[in-house]
Coordinates of C-alpha atoms and ligand atoms in Angstrom, one line a residue:
M48 CA 83.8 109.4 128.1
A49 CA 86.2 112.2 129.2
D50 CA 84.7 115.4 130.5
K51 CA 84.8 118.4 128.2
Q52 CA 87.3 121.0 129.5
E53 CA 88.3 124.6 128.9
E54 CA 91.4 124.4 126.7
K55 CA 94.8 124.9 128.5
Q56 CA 98.4 125.1 127.5
L57 CA 100.0 121.6 127.5
T58 CA 103.1 121.6 129.8
T59 CA 105.7 119.2 131.1
A60 CA 105.3 118.0 134.7
A61 CA 107.4 121.0 135.7
G62 CA 104.9 123.3 134.0
I63 CA 107.0 124.2 131.0
P64 CA 105.0 124.9 127.9
V65 CA 105.2 122.1 125.3
D66 CA 105.3 123.1 121.6
D67 CA 104.5 119.8 120.0
N68 CA 103.0 116.6 121.4
Q69 CA 102.7 114.7 118.1
T70 CA 106.2 114.6 116.6
S71 CA 109.4 113.8 118.4
L72 CA 112.6 115.8 118.0
T73 CA 114.9 114.1 115.4
A74 CA 118.2 114.8 113.8
G75 CA 116.8 115.4 110.3
E76 CA 113.5 114.2 108.8
R77 CA 114.5 110.5 108.8
G78 CA 117.1 110.7 111.5
P79 CA 117.1 109.2 115.1
T80 CA 115.4 110.9 118.1
L81 CA 117.4 113.3 120.2
L82 CA 118.0 112.7 123.9
Q83 CA 117.2 116.4 124.5
D84 CA 113.5 115.8 123.7
H85 CA 112.8 115.9 127.4
H86 CA 109.0 116.0 126.9
L87 CA 109.2 112.7 125.0
L88 CA 111.5 111.1 127.6
E89 CA 109.3 112.3 130.5
K90 CA 106.2 111.1 128.8
L91 CA 107.6 107.6 128.2
A92 CA 109.2 107.3 131.7
H93 CA 106.0 108.3 133.5
F94 CA 104.0 105.9 131.4
N95 CA 106.3 103.1 132.5
R96 CA 105.4 103.9 136.1
E97 CA 101.7 104.1 135.8
R98 CA 100.9 100.8 137.5
I99 CA 101.2 100.5 141.3
P100 CA 101.3 97.0 142.9
E101 CA 97.9 95.4 142.5
R102 CA 96.1 94.4 145.7
V103 CA 96.9 90.7 146.3
V104 CA 93.2 90.3 147.2
H105 CA 90.3 92.5 146.2
A106 CA 92.1 93.9 143.2
K107 CA 89.0 94.3 140.9
A108 CA 86.6 96.9 142.2
A109 CA 84.0 99.6 141.6
G110 CA 83.7 102.5 143.9
A111 CA 81.3 105.4 144.6
F112 CA 80.8 108.2 147.2
G113 CA 77.6 108.6 149.2
T114 CA 76.0 109.6 152.4
F115 CA 75.1 107.8 155.6
T116 CA 72.1 109.1 157.5
V117 CA 71.2 108.2 161.1
T118 CA 67.5 107.2 161.4
H119 CA 67.4 105.6 164.8
D120 CA 69.1 106.4 168.1
I121 CA 71.8 103.9 169.3
T122 CA 73.6 106.3 171.6
N123 CA 72.9 104.0 174.5
Y124 CA 75.4 101.6 172.9
T125 CA 78.0 103.9 171.3
K126 CA 79.3 107.4 171.7
A127 CA 80.6 107.4 168.1
K128 CA 79.8 110.8 166.7
V129 CA 78.8 109.2 163.4
F130 CA 75.7 108.0 165.3
A131 CA 75.3 111.1 167.5
E132 CA 71.8 112.1 166.5
I133 CA 68.9 111.2 164.2
G134 CA 69.3 113.0 160.9
K135 CA 73.1 113.3 161.1
Q136 CA 74.7 112.8 157.8
T137 CA 78.3 111.6 157.1
E138 CA 80.1 111.4 153.7
V139 CA 81.1 107.9 152.8
L140 CA 83.3 106.2 150.1
G141 CA 82.4 102.7 149.1
R142 CA 84.6 100.2 147.3
F143 CA 83.1 96.9 146.1
S144 CA 85.3 94.1 144.9
T145 CA 85.8 90.5 144.0
V146 CA 88.5 88.8 146.0
A147 CA 90.5 86.3 144.0
G148 CA 90.7 87.7 140.5
E149 CA 93.2 90.2 139.1
K150 CA 92.4 93.9 138.4
G151 CA 91.3 93.0 134.9
S152 CA 89.3 89.9 135.8
A153 CA 85.6 89.4 135.1
D154 CA 83.0 90.8 137.5
T155 CA 80.5 88.0 137.3
V156 CA 82.5 85.2 138.8
R157 CA 81.5 83.1 141.8
D158 CA 83.4 84.8 144.6
V159 CA 82.9 86.7 147.8
R160 CA 82.5 90.4 147.3
G161 CA 84.3 93.0 149.3
F162 CA 82.0 95.7 150.8
A163 CA 84.4 98.4 152.1
L164 CA 83.1 101.7 153.5
K165 CA 85.0 104.7 154.6
F166 CA 82.9 107.1 156.8
Y167 CA 84.6 110.5 157.0
T168 CA 83.5 111.2 160.5
T169 CA 84.2 114.3 162.6
E170 CA 86.4 112.2 164.9
G171 CA 88.5 110.6 162.1
N172 CA 87.7 108.0 159.4
W173 CA 85.8 104.8 160.2
D174 CA 86.6 102.1 157.8
M175 CA 84.1 99.3 157.8
V176 CA 86.0 96.8 155.6
G177 CA 83.4 94.1 155.2
N178 CA 82.1 91.5 152.7
N179 CA 78.8 90.5 151.2
T180 CA 78.9 87.4 153.5
P181 CA 78.4 87.4 157.3
T182 CA 81.1 84.8 157.7
F183 CA 84.5 83.7 156.3
F184 CA 86.3 80.5 155.3
I185 CA 88.7 80.5 158.3
R186 CA 88.8 81.9 161.8
D187 CA 92.5 82.2 162.3
A188 CA 94.6 84.5 160.1
I189 CA 97.6 82.2 160.3
K190 CA 95.7 80.2 157.6
F191 CA 94.9 83.2 155.4
P192 CA 97.9 83.2 152.9
D193 CA 97.5 79.5 152.4
F194 CA 93.8 79.8 151.8
I195 CA 94.2 82.7 149.3
H196 CA 96.9 80.7 147.4
T197 CA 94.2 78.1 146.7
Q198 CA 92.1 80.8 145.0
K199 CA 95.0 81.9 142.8
R200 CA 96.7 80.5 139.7
D201 CA 98.5 77.3 139.8
P202 CA 102.2 78.0 140.4
K203 CA 103.3 75.8 137.5
T204 CA 100.6 76.1 134.8
N205 CA 99.5 79.7 135.7
Y206 CA 95.9 78.7 135.2
K207 CA 93.1 78.3 137.7
D208 CA 92.5 74.8 139.1
D209 CA 89.6 73.7 141.4
T210 CA 91.7 71.1 143.2
P211 CA 93.6 73.2 145.7
Q212 CA 90.5 74.9 147.2
W213 CA 88.7 71.6 147.8
D214 CA 91.9 70.1 149.1
F215 CA 92.1 72.9 151.6
W216 CA 88.4 73.0 152.5
S217 CA 88.2 69.3 152.9
Q218 CA 90.9 69.6 155.7
V219 CA 89.4 72.8 157.3
P220 CA 85.8 72.0 158.2
E221 CA 85.3 75.5 159.7
S222 CA 85.1 76.6 156.0
L223 CA 81.9 74.7 155.3
H224 CA 79.6 77.5 156.3
Q225 CA 81.2 80.0 153.9
V226 CA 81.6 77.3 151.2
T227 CA 77.8 76.8 151.4
I228 CA 77.2 80.6 151.0
L229 CA 79.7 80.8 148.2
F230 CA 78.0 78.1 146.1
S231 CA 74.5 79.2 146.9
D232 CA 72.8 81.8 144.6
R233 CA 74.4 84.6 146.7
G234 CA 77.8 83.5 145.4
I235 CA 77.2 85.6 142.2
P236 CA 75.3 88.8 143.0
A237 CA 73.5 90.4 140.1
G238 CA 75.1 93.7 141.0
I239 CA 76.4 95.7 143.9
P240 CA 73.0 97.3 144.7
Y241 CA 71.5 93.8 145.0
M242 CA 73.7 92.4 147.7
N243 CA 74.0 92.9 151.5
G244 CA 77.1 94.0 153.2
Y245 CA 78.3 92.7 156.6
G246 CA 81.0 93.8 158.9
S247 CA 81.4 90.1 159.4
H248 CA 83.8 90.3 162.4
T249 CA 82.5 91.1 165.8
Y250 CA 83.5 94.6 166.8
S251 CA 82.8 96.5 170.0
F252 CA 80.7 99.6 170.8
I253 CA 81.6 101.8 173.8
N254 CA 79.0 104.2 175.1
G255 CA 79.3 107.5 177.0
A256 CA 79.2 105.6 180.3
L257 CA 82.2 103.5 179.2
E258 CA 80.2 100.3 178.9
R259 CA 81.3 97.9 176.2
F260 CA 79.0 95.9 173.9
W261 CA 79.9 93.4 171.2
V262 CA 78.4 94.4 167.8
K263 CA 77.9 93.0 164.3
F264 CA 77.1 95.3 161.4
H265 CA 74.6 94.4 158.7
F266 CA 73.9 96.6 155.6
K267 CA 70.8 95.2 154.0
T268 CA 70.0 96.1 150.5
Q269 CA 66.8 98.2 149.9
Q270 CA 66.9 97.1 146.2
G271 CA 66.3 93.4 147.2
I272 CA 68.7 90.5 146.8
K273 CA 69.2 89.6 143.2
N274 CA 71.7 87.0 141.9
L275 CA 72.9 85.7 138.6
M276 CA 72.4 82.2 137.6
Q277 CA 75.7 80.4 136.6
D278 CA 74.9 80.3 132.9
E279 CA 74.1 84.0 132.7
A280 CA 77.1 84.9 134.8
D281 CA 79.4 82.8 132.5
R282 CA 77.9 84.5 129.4
L283 CA 78.4 88.0 130.9
A284 CA 82.0 87.2 132.0
G285 CA 82.8 86.7 128.3
S286 CA 80.6 89.4 126.7
D287 CA 80.9 92.2 129.4
P288 CA 83.6 91.5 132.0
D289 CA 83.0 94.9 133.6
Y290 CA 79.2 94.3 133.8
I291 CA 78.9 95.0 137.5
T292 CA 81.3 98.0 137.5
R293 CA 79.3 99.5 134.6
Q294 CA 76.0 98.8 136.2
L295 CA 76.9 100.7 139.4
F296 CA 78.3 103.7 137.5
E297 CA 75.3 104.0 135.2
L298 CA 72.8 103.7 138.0
I299 CA 74.4 106.5 139.9
E300 CA 74.9 108.6 136.7
R301 CA 71.2 108.6 136.0
G302 CA 70.2 109.3 139.7
D303 CA 69.1 105.9 140.6
Y304 CA 70.9 105.8 143.9
P305 CA 71.3 102.4 145.6
K306 CA 70.5 102.3 149.3
W307 CA 71.1 100.0 152.2
T308 CA 69.6 100.0 155.7
L309 CA 72.2 99.6 158.5
Y310 CA 71.3 97.3 161.3
V311 CA 73.4 96.1 164.3
Q312 CA 73.2 93.1 166.5
I313 CA 74.3 94.0 170.0
M314 CA 75.6 91.6 172.7
P315 CA 76.3 93.0 176.2
E316 CA 79.9 92.4 177.1
V317 CA 79.2 89.9 179.9
E318 CA 77.1 87.6 177.7
A319 CA 80.1 86.6 175.5
E320 CA 81.6 84.0 177.8
A321 CA 78.4 82.0 178.2
Y322 CA 77.0 82.2 174.7
R323 CA 76.7 78.9 172.9
W324 CA 78.8 80.1 170.0
N325 CA 82.2 81.7 170.3
P326 CA 81.0 85.2 169.4
F327 CA 84.5 86.0 168.0
D328 CA 84.6 83.1 165.6
L329 CA 84.3 84.6 162.0
T330 CA 82.9 81.3 160.6
K331 CA 79.7 81.8 162.6
V332 CA 76.8 84.2 162.6
W333 CA 74.8 85.2 165.7
P334 CA 71.4 83.8 164.9
H335 CA 68.8 86.6 164.6
G336 CA 66.6 84.8 167.1
D337 CA 69.4 85.3 169.8
Y338 CA 70.4 88.8 168.9
P339 CA 67.8 90.6 166.8
L340 CA 68.6 93.3 164.2
I341 CA 68.4 96.9 165.5
E342 CA 67.9 99.5 162.8
V343 CA 70.4 102.4 162.7
G344 CA 70.4 104.3 159.4
V345 CA 70.6 104.5 155.7
L346 CA 73.6 104.3 153.4
E347 CA 73.1 105.8 149.9
L348 CA 75.6 105.9 147.1
N349 CA 75.0 109.0 145.1
R350 CA 78.3 110.3 143.5
N351 CA 80.6 108.6 141.0
P352 CA 84.3 109.1 141.4
A353 CA 85.8 111.9 139.3
N354 CA 88.8 109.8 138.6
Y355 CA 89.1 106.0 139.2
F356 CA 92.8 105.9 140.1
A357 CA 92.6 108.8 142.5
D358 CA 89.4 107.9 144.2
V359 CA 89.2 104.1 144.1
E360 CA 92.6 102.5 143.2
Q361 CA 94.3 104.8 145.8
A362 CA 91.6 104.4 148.4
A363 CA 93.1 102.6 151.3
F364 CA 90.7 100.9 153.9
S365 CA 91.8 99.5 157.2
P366 CA 89.7 97.9 159.9
A367 CA 92.1 99.5 162.4
N368 CA 90.5 102.9 161.5
V369 CA 87.8 103.2 164.1
P370 CA 86.7 106.4 165.8
P371 CA 86.0 106.7 169.6
G372 CA 82.9 104.6 170.4
I373 CA 83.7 101.8 168.0
S374 CA 86.5 99.3 168.7
F375 CA 87.9 95.9 168.1
S376 CA 87.2 92.4 169.5
P377 CA 89.4 89.3 170.1
C378 CA 88.4 87.9 166.7
K379 CA 91.7 86.4 165.5
M380 CA 90.9 87.3 161.9
L381 CA 90.2 90.9 162.9
Q382 CA 93.3 91.1 165.0
A383 CA 95.5 90.1 162.0
R384 CA 93.6 92.4 159.6
L385 CA 94.3 95.4 162.0
F386 CA 98.0 94.9 161.0
A387 CA 97.7 93.5 157.4
Y388 CA 95.5 96.2 155.8
A389 CA 97.6 99.2 156.6
D390 CA 100.7 97.1 155.9
A391 CA 99.4 96.3 152.4
H392 CA 98.8 100.1 151.7
R393 CA 102.2 101.0 152.9
Y394 CA 103.6 98.6 150.3
R395 CA 101.1 99.7 147.5
L396 CA 101.1 103.4 148.2
G397 CA 103.9 104.3 150.5
A398 CA 104.2 105.4 154.1
N399 CA 102.1 108.6 153.5
F400 CA 99.1 106.8 152.0
E401 CA 96.7 108.3 154.6
R402 CA 97.6 111.8 153.3
L403 CA 96.2 111.1 149.8
P404 CA 93.1 113.2 149.3
V405 CA 90.7 110.2 149.2
N406 CA 92.2 108.7 152.4
A407 CA 92.7 111.9 154.4
P408 CA 90.1 112.7 157.0
R409 CA 87.4 115.1 155.8
G410 CA 85.4 115.6 158.9
T411 CA 88.5 116.7 160.9
E412 CA 92.2 117.1 160.4
A413 CA 95.1 114.7 161.2
H414 CA 97.7 116.1 163.6
N415 CA 100.7 114.0 164.7
Y416 CA 104.5 113.7 164.7
Q417 CA 104.9 111.6 161.6
R418 CA 107.2 113.4 159.2
D419 CA 109.0 112.8 155.9
G420 CA 108.8 109.6 153.9
H421 CA 108.2 109.0 150.2
M422 CA 105.8 111.4 148.5
R423 CA 105.1 113.6 151.5
F424 CA 103.3 116.1 149.3
D425 CA 101.6 118.3 151.9
G426 CA 103.4 120.8 154.1
N427 CA 105.0 118.0 156.2
G428 CA 104.1 119.8 159.4
G429 CA 105.9 123.0 158.4
G430 CA 107.9 124.4 161.3
S431 CA 105.8 122.8 164.0
P432 CA 107.5 120.5 166.5
N433 CA 108.3 117.0 165.3
Y434 CA 108.7 115.4 168.7
E435 CA 106.8 115.0 172.0
P436 CA 106.9 116.1 174.8
N437 CA 107.5 119.6 173.5
S438 CA 107.0 123.1 174.9
F439 CA 105.8 124.6 171.6
G440 CA 102.1 123.7 171.4
G441 CA 102.3 120.4 169.5
P442 CA 99.3 118.1 169.4
K443 CA 98.5 116.3 172.6
A444 CA 96.7 113.0 173.4
N445 CA 93.5 113.2 175.4
P446 CA 92.8 110.6 178.1
A447 CA 89.1 111.3 177.7
Y448 CA 89.3 108.9 174.7
K449 CA 90.6 106.0 176.8
E450 CA 88.6 102.8 176.3
P451 CA 87.4 100.8 179.4
P452 CA 89.8 98.0 180.2
L453 CA 89.1 94.6 178.6
K454 CA 89.5 91.7 181.0
I455 CA 91.8 89.1 179.5
S456 CA 93.4 86.1 181.1
G457 CA 94.9 82.8 180.0
D458 CA 98.1 80.9 179.3
A459 CA 100.0 82.0 176.1
A460 CA 99.7 79.0 173.8
R461 CA 98.3 78.1 170.3
Y462 CA 94.7 77.1 170.8
E463 CA 92.6 75.3 168.3
Q464 CA 89.0 76.1 168.8
K465 CA 87.2 73.0 169.9
R466 CA 84.0 73.4 171.8
S467 CA 81.8 70.6 170.5
V468 CA 82.4 68.1 167.7
D469 CA 79.6 69.2 165.5
E470 CA 80.0 72.9 166.0
D471 CA 81.3 73.7 162.5
Y472 CA 78.5 71.8 160.9
I473 CA 75.4 73.2 162.6
Q474 CA 75.2 76.6 160.9
P475 CA 75.9 75.4 157.4
G476 CA 73.2 72.8 158.0
N477 CA 70.8 75.5 159.2
L478 CA 71.5 77.5 156.0
Y479 CA 71.0 74.5 153.7
R480 CA 67.6 73.8 155.4
L481 CA 66.4 77.4 155.1
L482 CA 67.0 77.6 151.4
P483 CA 64.0 77.1 149.1
A484 CA 64.0 73.7 147.2
G485 CA 65.1 75.3 143.9
E486 CA 68.0 77.0 145.6
Q487 CA 69.1 73.8 147.4
T488 CA 69.2 72.1 144.0
R489 CA 71.3 74.9 142.4
L490 CA 73.6 74.8 145.5
V491 CA 74.2 71.1 145.0
N492 CA 74.7 71.5 141.2
N493 CA 77.1 74.4 141.7
I494 CA 79.2 72.4 144.1
V495 CA 79.2 69.3 141.9
G496 CA 80.1 71.4 138.9
S497 CA 83.4 72.3 140.6
L498 CA 84.0 69.3 142.8
K499 CA 83.7 66.8 140.0
K500 CA 87.0 68.1 138.6
V501 CA 89.0 67.1 141.7
P502 CA 90.5 63.8 142.8
R503 CA 88.1 61.2 144.3
A504 CA 89.7 61.1 147.7
I505 CA 89.0 64.9 148.2
Q506 CA 85.5 64.5 146.9
E507 CA 84.9 61.7 149.5
K508 CA 86.2 63.9 152.4
M509 CA 84.0 66.8 151.3
V510 CA 80.9 64.6 151.0
K511 CA 81.4 63.5 154.6
H512 CA 81.5 67.2 155.7
F513 CA 78.3 68.1 153.7
H514 CA 76.6 65.0 155.2
R515 CA 77.5 66.0 158.7
A516 CA 75.9 69.4 158.1
D517 CA 72.7 67.9 156.7
A518 CA 72.2 64.3 155.6
Q519 CA 70.2 65.2 152.5
Y520 CA 72.8 67.8 151.5
G521 CA 75.6 65.2 151.6
E522 CA 73.6 62.5 150.0
R523 CA 72.6 64.6 147.0
I524 CA 76.1 65.7 146.3
A525 CA 77.4 62.1 146.7
K526 CA 74.8 60.9 144.3
E527 CA 75.7 63.5 141.6
L528 CA 79.3 62.6 142.0
G529 CA 78.6 58.8 141.8
L530 CA 79.8 58.2 145.4
T531 CA 78.0 56.2 148.1
Ligands
LIG274 P1 67.0 83.4 160.7 O1 65.9 82.6 160.1 O2 66.7 84.3 161.8 O3 67.8 84.2 159.5 C1 68.0 83.7 158.3 C2 68.8 84.6 157.5 O4 69.4 83.9 156.5 C3 68.0 85.7 156.9 O5 67.7 86.8 157.7 C4 68.9 86.1 155.7 O6 69.9 87.0 156.2 C5 69.7 84.8 155.5 N1 69.2 84.2 154.2 C6 68.0 84.1 153.8 N2 68.0 83.5 152.6 C7 69.2 83.3 152.3 C8 69.9 82.7 151.2 N3 69.2 82.3 150.1 N4 71.2 82.6 151.2 C9 71.9 83.0 152.2 N5 71.4 83.6 153.3 C10 70.0 83.7 153.3 O7 68.1 82.3 161.1 P2 69.6 82.5 161.7 O8 69.9 83.9 162.1 O9 69.7 81.4 162.7 O10 70.4 82.1 160.5 C11 70.3 80.9 159.8 C12 71.4 80.8 158.7 O11 71.2 81.9 157.9 C13 72.8 81.0 159.3 O12 73.3 79.8 159.7 C14 73.5 81.6 158.2 O13 74.0 80.7 157.4 C15 72.4 82.4 157.5 N6 72.5 83.9 157.7 C16 72.4 84.3 159.0 C17 72.7 85.7 159.2 C18 72.7 86.2 160.6 O14 73.3 87.2 160.8 N7 72.0 85.5 161.5 C19 73.0 86.6 158.1 C20 73.0 86.0 156.8 C21 72.8 84.6 156.6 P3 70.1 88.5 155.6 O15 68.8 89.1 156.0 O16 71.2 89.1 156.3 O17 70.2 88.3 154.2

């Protein structure tokens, strides 16, 4: 419900008092409307322009503000100010989304959830644009638009069809790990507070001595993992399509603030080459036994947005936004996202999207030589110099922020990752084997529920993949599908 306000004079966008907002200006009581009713024209024209381009992925979302508090010292791994001392607090915005559905789609569908956080640090914004899964379907972004097309509406019928996704997955075995997670119970979280968030990609930390570490981020829910069973999710999708959005808003409104513990996994730079997994392959986790979780701090969501469009729809996250002490890795998916996210926001919001209040830094100020462009609504740099080098005190770069060099070598070519034949099957098999018996059965049933709708040849290819991950996993799916 709208907030009660002190009554103000209604005006046009130019601030001119409006005398009547209920009847339009007409030539006589039953006559046509006059073009000079500027208030009416402006009202209709602005209404026509209320929608901005919807995100092509992650369109449906809930968001909230909160606080990140450091509880453990990790300054030997990173000099990022956000982790500078125990007790330090940083304001955060979180946006939690489904991936495939449109902005009005139901919350309780089986889908990966976006878990995007903007930390307003004193050295600029850190956007941790993760998911509720530690992996993804593909490890090379050149496949991304094709994969996402399989999650969207059929180009001819405009309704959703299960065949394209299984057709794609059956030919891209690296997807098996994420497919297993998606069709497990965690594929439909019971709410945002009840799921984990993962940075998913490998990133890097750089410490004060300019040493580099590879890092993975894990936000583990303090509310416990809770998921919806398929029947309940289907019922809610019909009766309350905004169930998860509403749940988060209402919990925060009544002071029941959801919390996550942030852990990191740390790999010294030199260990990457010899590690048994490619540590930059987004379809793999680093097993906890190899790289244990190190506790860092607590994320709490404690403030609802004052206005959804201003605070959540216009929020723009980009994994390229990392403050000093946090940086990138050679992960091919991350490398592409460093370009694609800001590019999407320039299309959605315009060249000055980082100036919008929700996106602008809060712990510091932005100073640069970017000028003009659509909707430049701040002072546009005033009379300060708009070029560099200049002799008039314009902002300057500081070499103290240089990262240590990253050793790279190799021939420029297109490389398909091939290390061992079974590499893409081991971790999905491990996951299947760690699930309790009831969850294994539901996983099989969820897969069969979708796979039974697709052509036999695709089912056969998929069963071979499941079988390679775990013989029982494959055999149970084959049996349910009536395949040998
Ligand atoms: P571990 O036994 O050390 O870790 C198992 C992890 O699996 C848990 O910590 C938990 O991660 C996750 N898990 C537990 N139950 C479920 C479930 N029902 N559905 C999905 N994930 C679950 O083994 P490994 O580290 O070797 O991992 C084994 C498999 O677990 C991996 O192949 C991967 O599929 C999955 N996994 C691993 C993660 C990792 O970072 N190593 C993270 C998440 C899943 P969490 O506490 O993060 O929920």
